Amino acid sequence: MGFIDAIKERAKADKKVIVLPESMDRRTWEAAEKVLAEDIAELVILGTPEQVQENSQGLNISKAKVIDPNTSDKLQEYIDTFVELRKAKGMTPEQAKELLTTDYMFYACMMVKMGDADGVVSGACHSTANTLRPSLQIVKTAPGTKLVSAFFVIVVPNCEYGAEGTFIFGDSGLNQNPNAEELAAIAASSADSFQLLVEKEPIVAMLSHSTKGSASHADVDKVVEATRIAKEENPNLKLDGEFQLDAAIVPSVGESKAPGSEIAGHANVLIFPDLDAGNIGYKLAQRLAKAEAYGPITQGIASPVNDLSRGCSAEDIVGVVAITAVQAQAKGSK
């Protein structure tokens, strides 16, 4: 069974309520039809009657719960709670109402905050900032979180590397230029996410254009320091660096470039030095290797709120909904 099929089966075993706030995008409705047909999750879709009629024509979404934030019976309760959450920032009831009824991501996050939903998937037609800002303001970070970050699950067909072609690429969606401490935190969170979603032991490589001192530069120094911090803070985690990509995943190259490292050549969690590298890396794998790419999936938020690439397909949305449901299951079991 492939990665996403296994995730779907896990999602079906304990169905969660996932909110889709982008009713203005046809892909949302196409994905919703598939999610409901496969019984992966219970869905709430936010939109006006006009948005529903215009974008869902010809699709069977009868099992979805459709809510118009403008006429919702929960609106006043959400306004009051939102004002309380943001009173230190000067939030007024009028501003809260405006945000909740015009930017559905705020309403979706209030549903999660109030226990009316388990997770949110958005981003098909909104930027990462517009997707994650409401979640950080309303849902907040998980206890003990050092840094909210994002990753992609990459599944490469007919691939002998990683976990039978499955990898986590982090951070590939959120943090622009993390420092050494932040890179170490991203590595630890990404390892936990790999364990949860792939259900195999994470083997983490800290990536660079250098392998074990083959190049000298401040950018390399950052990865070396991040590796040191990550090892110190997570002594039981299989993690090493700095590695070039081939040394991280190809056994013969790992043995040649980093002899003595049990991680070299065997990594399944790849930590990129900055967002440029992470974004370019995942899109190369997706477009040239025909990999499935699910994300950006967030880690470190109190409840799962996940982003999408604006170039996503309806099938991509289905996959992220299933992943979000599994994350929500894990939150409930803690």
GROMACS .gro file of C-alpha atoms in nm:
model
  334
    1MET     CA    1   0.000   0.000   0.000
    2GLY     CA    2   0.136   0.342  -0.097
    3PHE     CA    3   0.193   0.627   0.146
    4ILE     CA    4  -0.123   0.825   0.077
    5ASP     CA    5  -0.344   0.515   0.062
    6ALA     CA    6  -0.219   0.415   0.407
    7ILE     CA    7  -0.286   0.767   0.538
    8LYS     CA    8  -0.640   0.755   0.399
    9GLU     CA    9  -0.706   0.423   0.571
   10ARG     CA   10  -0.586   0.568   0.902
   11ALA     CA   11  -0.806   0.876   0.851
   12LYS     CA   12  -1.112   0.658   0.786
   13ALA     CA   13  -1.059   0.465   1.110
   14ASP     CA   14  -1.135   0.770   1.326
   15LYS     CA   15  -1.298   1.037   1.113
   16LYS     CA   16  -1.226   1.399   1.194
   17VAL     CA   17  -1.401   1.724   1.096
   18ILE     CA   18  -1.189   1.921   0.850
   19VAL     CA   19  -1.276   2.273   0.731
   20LEU     CA   20  -1.221   2.387   0.372
   21PRO     CA   21  -1.256   2.767   0.358
   22GLU     CA   22  -1.188   2.816  -0.016
   23SER     CA   23  -1.535   2.769  -0.161
   24MET     CA   24  -1.443   3.018  -0.433
   25ASP     CA   25  -1.209   2.762  -0.595
   26ARG     CA   26  -1.346   2.475  -0.804
   27ARG     CA   27  -1.063   2.246  -0.688
   28THR     CA   28  -1.200   2.264  -0.333
   29TRP     CA   29  -1.530   2.115  -0.446
   30GLU     CA   30  -1.368   1.852  -0.667
   31ALA     CA   31  -1.155   1.746  -0.370
   32ALA     CA   32  -1.454   1.751  -0.139
   33GLU     CA   33  -1.646   1.514  -0.365
   34LYS     CA   34  -1.354   1.266  -0.352
   35VAL     CA   35  -1.303   1.298   0.025
   36LEU     CA   36  -1.671   1.232   0.089
   37ALA     CA   37  -1.692   0.948  -0.162
   38GLU     CA   38  -1.392   0.777   0.000
   39ASP     CA   39  -1.526   0.855   0.351
   40ILE     CA   40  -1.192   1.001   0.461
   41ALA     CA   41  -1.326   1.283   0.680
   42GLU     CA   42  -1.630   1.488   0.763
   43LEU     CA   43  -1.613   1.817   0.579
   44VAL     CA   44  -1.726   2.171   0.650
   45ILE     CA   45  -1.706   2.408   0.353
   46LEU     CA   46  -1.736   2.783   0.409
   47GLY     CA   47  -1.909   2.999   0.152
   48THR     CA   48  -2.209   3.202   0.047
   49PRO     CA   49  -2.496   3.037  -0.142
   50GLU     CA   50  -2.369   3.212  -0.456
   51GLN     CA   51  -2.019   3.070  -0.416
   52VAL     CA   52  -2.158   2.724  -0.356
   53GLN     CA   53  -2.383   2.734  -0.660
   54GLU     CA   54  -2.119   2.877  -0.891
   55ASN     CA   55  -1.832   2.644  -0.803
   56SER     CA   56  -1.990   2.311  -0.709
   57GLN     CA   57  -2.209   2.254  -1.014
   58GLY     CA   58  -2.224   1.892  -1.124
   59LEU     CA   59  -2.050   1.758  -0.813
   60ASN     CA   60  -2.200   1.546  -0.536
   61ILE     CA   61  -2.119   1.727  -0.213
   62SER     CA   62  -2.446   1.651  -0.037
   63LYS     CA   63  -2.267   1.498   0.264
   64ALA     CA   64  -2.065   1.814   0.330
   65LYS     CA   65  -2.181   2.071   0.583
   66VAL     CA   66  -2.187   2.410   0.413
   67ILE     CA   67  -2.174   2.718   0.636
   68ASP     CA   68  -2.211   3.082   0.535
   69PRO     CA   69  -2.016   3.274   0.800
   70ASN     CA   70  -2.236   3.578   0.741
   71THR     CA   71  -2.550   3.398   0.860
   72SER     CA   72  -2.402   3.143   1.098
   73ASP     CA   73  -2.566   3.107   1.438
   74LYS     CA   74  -2.215   3.080   1.586
   75LEU     CA   75  -2.100   3.415   1.447
   76GLN     CA   76  -2.160   3.627   1.759
   77GLU     CA   77  -1.993   3.370   1.984
   78TYR     CA   78  -1.693   3.364   1.752
   79ILE     CA   79  -1.678   3.744   1.743
   80ASP     CA   80  -1.678   3.764   2.122
   81THR     CA   81  -1.405   3.501   2.157
   82PHE     CA   82  -1.193   3.654   1.881
   83VAL     CA   83  -1.209   3.995   2.047
   84GLU     CA   84  -1.101   3.840   2.377
   85LEU     CA   85  -0.811   3.656   2.211
   86ARG     CA   86  -0.687   3.972   2.039
   87LYS     CA   87  -0.782   4.242   2.289
   88ALA     CA   88  -0.416   4.316   2.363
   89LYS     CA   89  -0.381   4.405   1.994
   90GLY     CA   90  -0.682   4.636   2.005
   91MET     CA   91  -0.930   4.409   1.826
   92THR     CA   92  -1.284   4.553   1.820
   93PRO     CA   93  -1.611   4.364   1.762
   94GLU     CA   94  -1.651   4.545   1.431
   95GLN     CA   95  -1.305   4.441   1.313
   96ALA     CA   96  -1.362   4.084   1.431
   97LYS     CA   97  -1.690   4.058   1.241
   98GLU     CA   98  -1.530   4.199   0.927
   99LEU     CA   99  -1.247   3.944   0.935
  100LEU     CA  100  -1.469   3.647   1.019
  101THR     CA  101  -1.718   3.719   0.741
  102THR     CA  102  -1.483   3.830   0.462
  103ASP     CA  103  -1.174   3.615   0.522
  104TYR     CA  104  -1.305   3.265   0.580
  105MET     CA  105  -0.969   3.142   0.710
  106PHE     CA  106  -1.036   3.336   1.030
  107TYR     CA  107  -1.377   3.172   1.066
  108ALA     CA  108  -1.224   2.828   0.998
  109CYS     CA  109  -0.962   2.881   1.269
  110MET     CA  110  -1.230   2.991   1.514
  111MET     CA  111  -1.416   2.665   1.444
  112VAL     CA  112  -1.103   2.474   1.547
  113LYS     CA  113  -1.040   2.698   1.848
  114MET     CA  114  -1.396   2.644   1.974
  115GLY     CA  115  -1.388   2.268   1.921
  116ASP     CA  116  -1.633   2.272   1.630
  117ALA     CA  117  -1.374   2.125   1.391
  118ASP     CA  118  -1.047   1.933   1.415
  119GLY     CA  119  -0.837   2.090   1.140
  120VAL     CA  120  -0.820   2.325   0.843
  121VAL     CA  121  -0.684   2.289   0.488
  122SER     CA  122  -0.642   2.605   0.280
  123GLY     CA  123  -0.401   2.774   0.040
  124ALA     CA  124  -0.518   2.670  -0.307
  125CYS     CA  125  -0.585   3.034  -0.388
  126HIS     CA  126  -0.427   3.212  -0.090
  127SER     CA  127  -0.066   3.275   0.004
  128THR     CA  128   0.104   3.088   0.285
  129ALA     CA  129   0.105   3.408   0.493
  130ASN     CA  130  -0.270   3.455   0.449
  131THR     CA  131  -0.325   3.090   0.540
  132LEU     CA  132  -0.104   3.072   0.847
  133ARG     CA  133  -0.148   3.419   1.000
  134PRO     CA  134  -0.502   3.348   1.125
  135SER     CA  135  -0.394   3.012   1.269
  136LEU     CA  136  -0.113   3.172   1.469
  137GLN     CA  137  -0.344   3.448   1.596
  138ILE     CA  138  -0.631   3.216   1.691
  139VAL     CA  139  -0.525   2.851   1.723
  140LYS     CA  140  -0.179   2.946   1.860
  141THR     CA  141   0.131   2.731   1.887
  142ALA     CA  142   0.143   2.391   2.054
  143PRO     CA  143   0.280   2.376   2.410
  144GLY     CA  144   0.659   2.349   2.414
  145THR     CA  145   0.693   2.453   2.051
  146LYS     CA  146   1.013   2.640   1.971
  147LEU     CA  147   0.924   2.719   1.612
  148VAL     CA  148   0.630   2.666   1.377
  149SER     CA  149   0.764   2.522   1.053
  150ALA     CA  150   0.643   2.349   0.738
  151PHE     CA  151   0.738   2.043   0.536
  152PHE     CA  152   0.639   1.847   0.230
  153VAL     CA  153   0.588   1.473   0.219
  154ILE     CA  154   0.757   1.367  -0.105
  155VAL     CA  155   0.678   1.027  -0.254
  156VAL     CA  156   0.906   0.941  -0.547
  157PRO     CA  157   0.785   0.656  -0.770
  158ASN     CA  158   1.014   0.356  -0.825
  159CYS     CA  159   1.274   0.500  -0.589
  160GLU     CA  160   1.519   0.293  -0.386
  161TYR     CA  161   1.618   0.578  -0.156
  162GLY     CA  162   1.462   0.709   0.163
  163ALA     CA  163   1.174   0.504   0.302
  164GLU     CA  164   1.097   0.325  -0.025
  165GLY     CA  165   1.089   0.662  -0.200
  166THR     CA  166   0.913   0.852   0.077
  167PHE     CA  167   1.081   1.155   0.233
  168ILE     CA  168   1.004   1.461   0.439
  169PHE     CA  169   1.154   1.786   0.307
  170GLY     CA  170   1.176   2.060   0.570
  171ASP     CA  171   1.143   2.353   0.593
  172SER     CA  172   1.007   2.387   0.241
  173GLY     CA  173   0.724   2.627   0.303
  174LEU     CA  174   0.759   2.878   0.583
  175ASN     CA  175   1.089   2.990   0.740
  176GLN     CA  176   1.294   3.200   0.501
  177ASN     CA  177   1.643   3.181   0.647
  178PRO     CA  178   1.645   2.991   0.976
  179ASN     CA  179   1.944   3.027   1.206
  180ALA     CA  180   2.123   2.728   1.356
  181GLU     CA  181   1.889   2.698   1.657
  182GLU     CA  182   1.585   2.718   1.430
  183LEU     CA  183   1.726   2.460   1.189
  184ALA     CA  184   1.779   2.225   1.481
  185ALA     CA  185   1.418   2.275   1.591
  186ILE     CA  186   1.295   2.213   1.235
  187ALA     CA  187   1.493   1.889   1.226
  188ALA     CA  188   1.343   1.761   1.551
  189SER     CA  189   0.987   1.852   1.450
  190SER     CA  190   1.030   1.699   1.104
  191ALA     CA  191   1.156   1.374   1.256
  192ASP     CA  192   0.845   1.358   1.477
  193SER     CA  193   0.624   1.425   1.175
  194PHE     CA  194   0.795   1.150   0.976
  195GLN     CA  195   0.741   0.904   1.261
  196LEU     CA  196   0.373   0.999   1.282
  197LEU     CA  197   0.291   0.996   0.913
  198VAL     CA  198   0.524   0.734   0.762
  199GLU     CA  199   0.538   0.516   1.075
  200LYS     CA  200   0.906   0.434   1.022
  201GLU     CA  201   1.219   0.545   1.202
  202PRO     CA  202   1.330   0.892   1.095
  203ILE     CA  203   1.687   0.926   0.969
  204VAL     CA  204   1.770   1.296   0.945
  205ALA     CA  205   2.025   1.464   0.720
  206MET     CA  206   2.120   1.830   0.758
  207LEU     CA  207   2.180   1.941   0.400
  208SER     CA  208   2.442   2.178   0.262
  209HIS     CA  209   2.660   2.229  -0.046
  210SER     CA  210   2.934   2.075   0.169
  211THR     CA  211   2.987   1.727   0.311
  212LYS     CA  212   3.180   1.702   0.637
  213GLY     CA  213   3.399   2.005   0.577
  214SER     CA  214   3.448   1.974   0.201
  215ALA     CA  215   3.368   2.345   0.165
  216SER     CA  216   3.428   2.644   0.389
  217HIS     CA  217   3.165   2.918   0.416
  218ALA     CA  218   2.943   3.086   0.675
  219ASP     CA  219   2.643   2.902   0.526
  220VAL     CA  220   2.818   2.571   0.596
  221ASP     CA  221   2.905   2.683   0.948
  222LYS     CA  222   2.536   2.740   1.017
  223VAL     CA  223   2.447   2.383   0.922
  224VAL     CA  224   2.739   2.242   1.121
  225GLU     CA  225   2.620   2.432   1.429
  226ALA     CA  226   2.258   2.327   1.370
  227THR     CA  227   2.372   1.964   1.355
  228ARG     CA  228   2.558   2.002   1.684
  229ILE     CA  229   2.257   2.158   1.857
  230ALA     CA  230   2.013   1.901   1.718
  231LYS     CA  231   2.233   1.611   1.835
  232GLU     CA  232   2.274   1.764   2.179
  233GLU     CA  233   1.901   1.827   2.222
  234ASN     CA  234   1.789   1.495   2.067
  235PRO     CA  235   2.054   1.238   2.163
  236ASN     CA  236   1.839   0.941   2.060
  237LEU     CA  237   1.760   1.077   1.714
  238LYS     CA  238   1.944   0.939   1.412
  239LEU     CA  239   2.076   1.267   1.272
  240ASP     CA  240   2.396   1.387   1.111
  241GLY     CA  241   2.542   1.647   0.876
  242GLU     CA  242   2.650   1.850   0.703
  243PHE     CA  243   2.577   1.652   0.386
  244GLN     CA  244   2.538   1.720   0.018
  245LEU     CA  245   2.216   1.567  -0.109
  246ASP     CA  246   2.379   1.267  -0.278
  247ALA     CA  247   2.584   1.188   0.032
  248ALA     CA  248   2.265   1.198   0.237
  249ILE     CA  249   2.057   0.952   0.036
  250VAL     CA  250   2.284   0.739  -0.187
  251PRO     CA  251   2.462   0.466   0.015
  252SER     CA  252   2.770   0.439  -0.207
  253VAL     CA  253   2.820   0.816  -0.211
  254GLY     CA  254   2.759   0.839   0.163
  255GLU     CA  255   3.025   0.577   0.230
  256SER     CA  256   3.270   0.760   0.006
  257LYS     CA  257   3.209   1.118   0.124
  258ALA     CA  258   3.123   1.055   0.489
  259PRO     CA  259   3.285   0.727   0.599
  260GLY     CA  260   3.187   0.631   0.950
  261SER     CA  261   2.848   0.807   0.948
  262GLU     CA  262   2.554   0.570   0.997
  263ILE     CA  263   2.323   0.839   0.856
  264ALA     CA  264   2.506   0.911   0.531
  265GLY     CA  265   2.336   0.744   0.238
  266HIS     CA  266   2.028   0.640   0.436
  267ALA     CA  267   1.839   0.962   0.516
  268ASN     CA  268   1.462   0.991   0.479
  269VAL     CA  269   1.419   1.332   0.646
  270LEU     CA  270   1.600   1.607   0.457
  271ILE     CA  271   1.652   1.942   0.631
  272PHE     CA  272   1.732   2.222   0.389
  273PRO     CA  273   1.947   2.519   0.495
  274ASP     CA  274   1.693   2.780   0.386
  275LEU     CA  275   1.357   2.824   0.216
  276ASP     CA  276   1.510   2.885  -0.128
  277ALA     CA  277   1.676   2.544  -0.123
  278GLY     CA  278   1.372   2.370   0.026
  279ASN     CA  279   1.124   2.519  -0.219
  280ILE     CA  280   1.345   2.453  -0.522
  281GLY     CA  281   1.421   2.103  -0.399
  282TYR     CA  282   1.064   1.989  -0.355
  283LYS     CA  283   0.953   2.136  -0.688
  284LEU     CA  284   1.241   1.966  -0.870
  285ALA     CA  285   1.137   1.633  -0.720
  286GLN     CA  286   0.771   1.697  -0.800
  287ARG     CA  287   0.815   1.812  -1.159
  288LEU     CA  288   1.118   1.615  -1.281
  289ALA     CA  289   1.090   1.294  -1.078
  290LYS     CA  290   0.707   1.297  -1.102
  291ALA     CA  291   0.692   1.276  -0.722
  292GLU     CA  292   0.374   1.317  -0.524
  293ALA     CA  293   0.417   1.629  -0.308
  294TYR     CA  294   0.184   1.685  -0.012
  295GLY     CA  295   0.206   2.017   0.168
  296PRO     CA  296   0.324   2.246   0.293
  297ILE     CA  297   0.217   2.062   0.609
  298THR     CA  298   0.265   2.266   0.925
  299GLN     CA  299   0.411   2.145   1.253
  300GLY     CA  300   0.402   2.325   1.585
  301ILE     CA  301   0.047   2.465   1.576
  302ALA     CA  302  -0.185   2.358   1.860
  303SER     CA  303  -0.425   2.196   1.610
  304PRO     CA  304  -0.350   2.103   1.249
  305VAL     CA  305  -0.388   2.391   1.005
  306ASN     CA  306  -0.231   2.305   0.672
  307ASP     CA  307  -0.133   2.502   0.368
  308LEU     CA  308  -0.150   2.405   0.001
  309SER     CA  309   0.062   2.498  -0.295
  310ARG     CA  310  -0.135   2.732  -0.520
  311GLY     CA  311  -0.044   2.498  -0.804
  312CYS     CA  312  -0.211   2.204  -0.630
  313SER     CA  313  -0.457   1.965  -0.791
  314ALA     CA  314  -0.783   1.844  -0.638
  315GLU     CA  315  -0.609   1.513  -0.566
  316ASP     CA  316  -0.337   1.700  -0.376
  317ILE     CA  317  -0.605   1.858  -0.158
  318VAL     CA  318  -0.754   1.515  -0.086
  319GLY     CA  319  -0.414   1.395   0.031
  320VAL     CA  320  -0.358   1.695   0.259
  321VAL     CA  321  -0.706   1.652   0.408
  322ALA     CA  322  -0.618   1.292   0.494
  323ILE     CA  323  -0.284   1.397   0.646
  324THR     CA  324  -0.457   1.670   0.847
  325ALA     CA  325  -0.704   1.414   0.981
  326VAL     CA  326  -0.421   1.185   1.093
  327GLN     CA  327  -0.247   1.478   1.263
  328ALA     CA  328  -0.575   1.555   1.441
  329GLN     CA  329  -0.601   1.193   1.556
  330ALA     CA  330  -0.253   1.219   1.707
  331LYS     CA  331  -0.344   1.539   1.889
  332GLY     CA  332  -0.648   1.369   2.037
  333SER     CA  333  -0.444   1.071   2.160
  334LYS     CA  334  -0.189   1.275   2.354
   0.00000   0.00000   0.00000
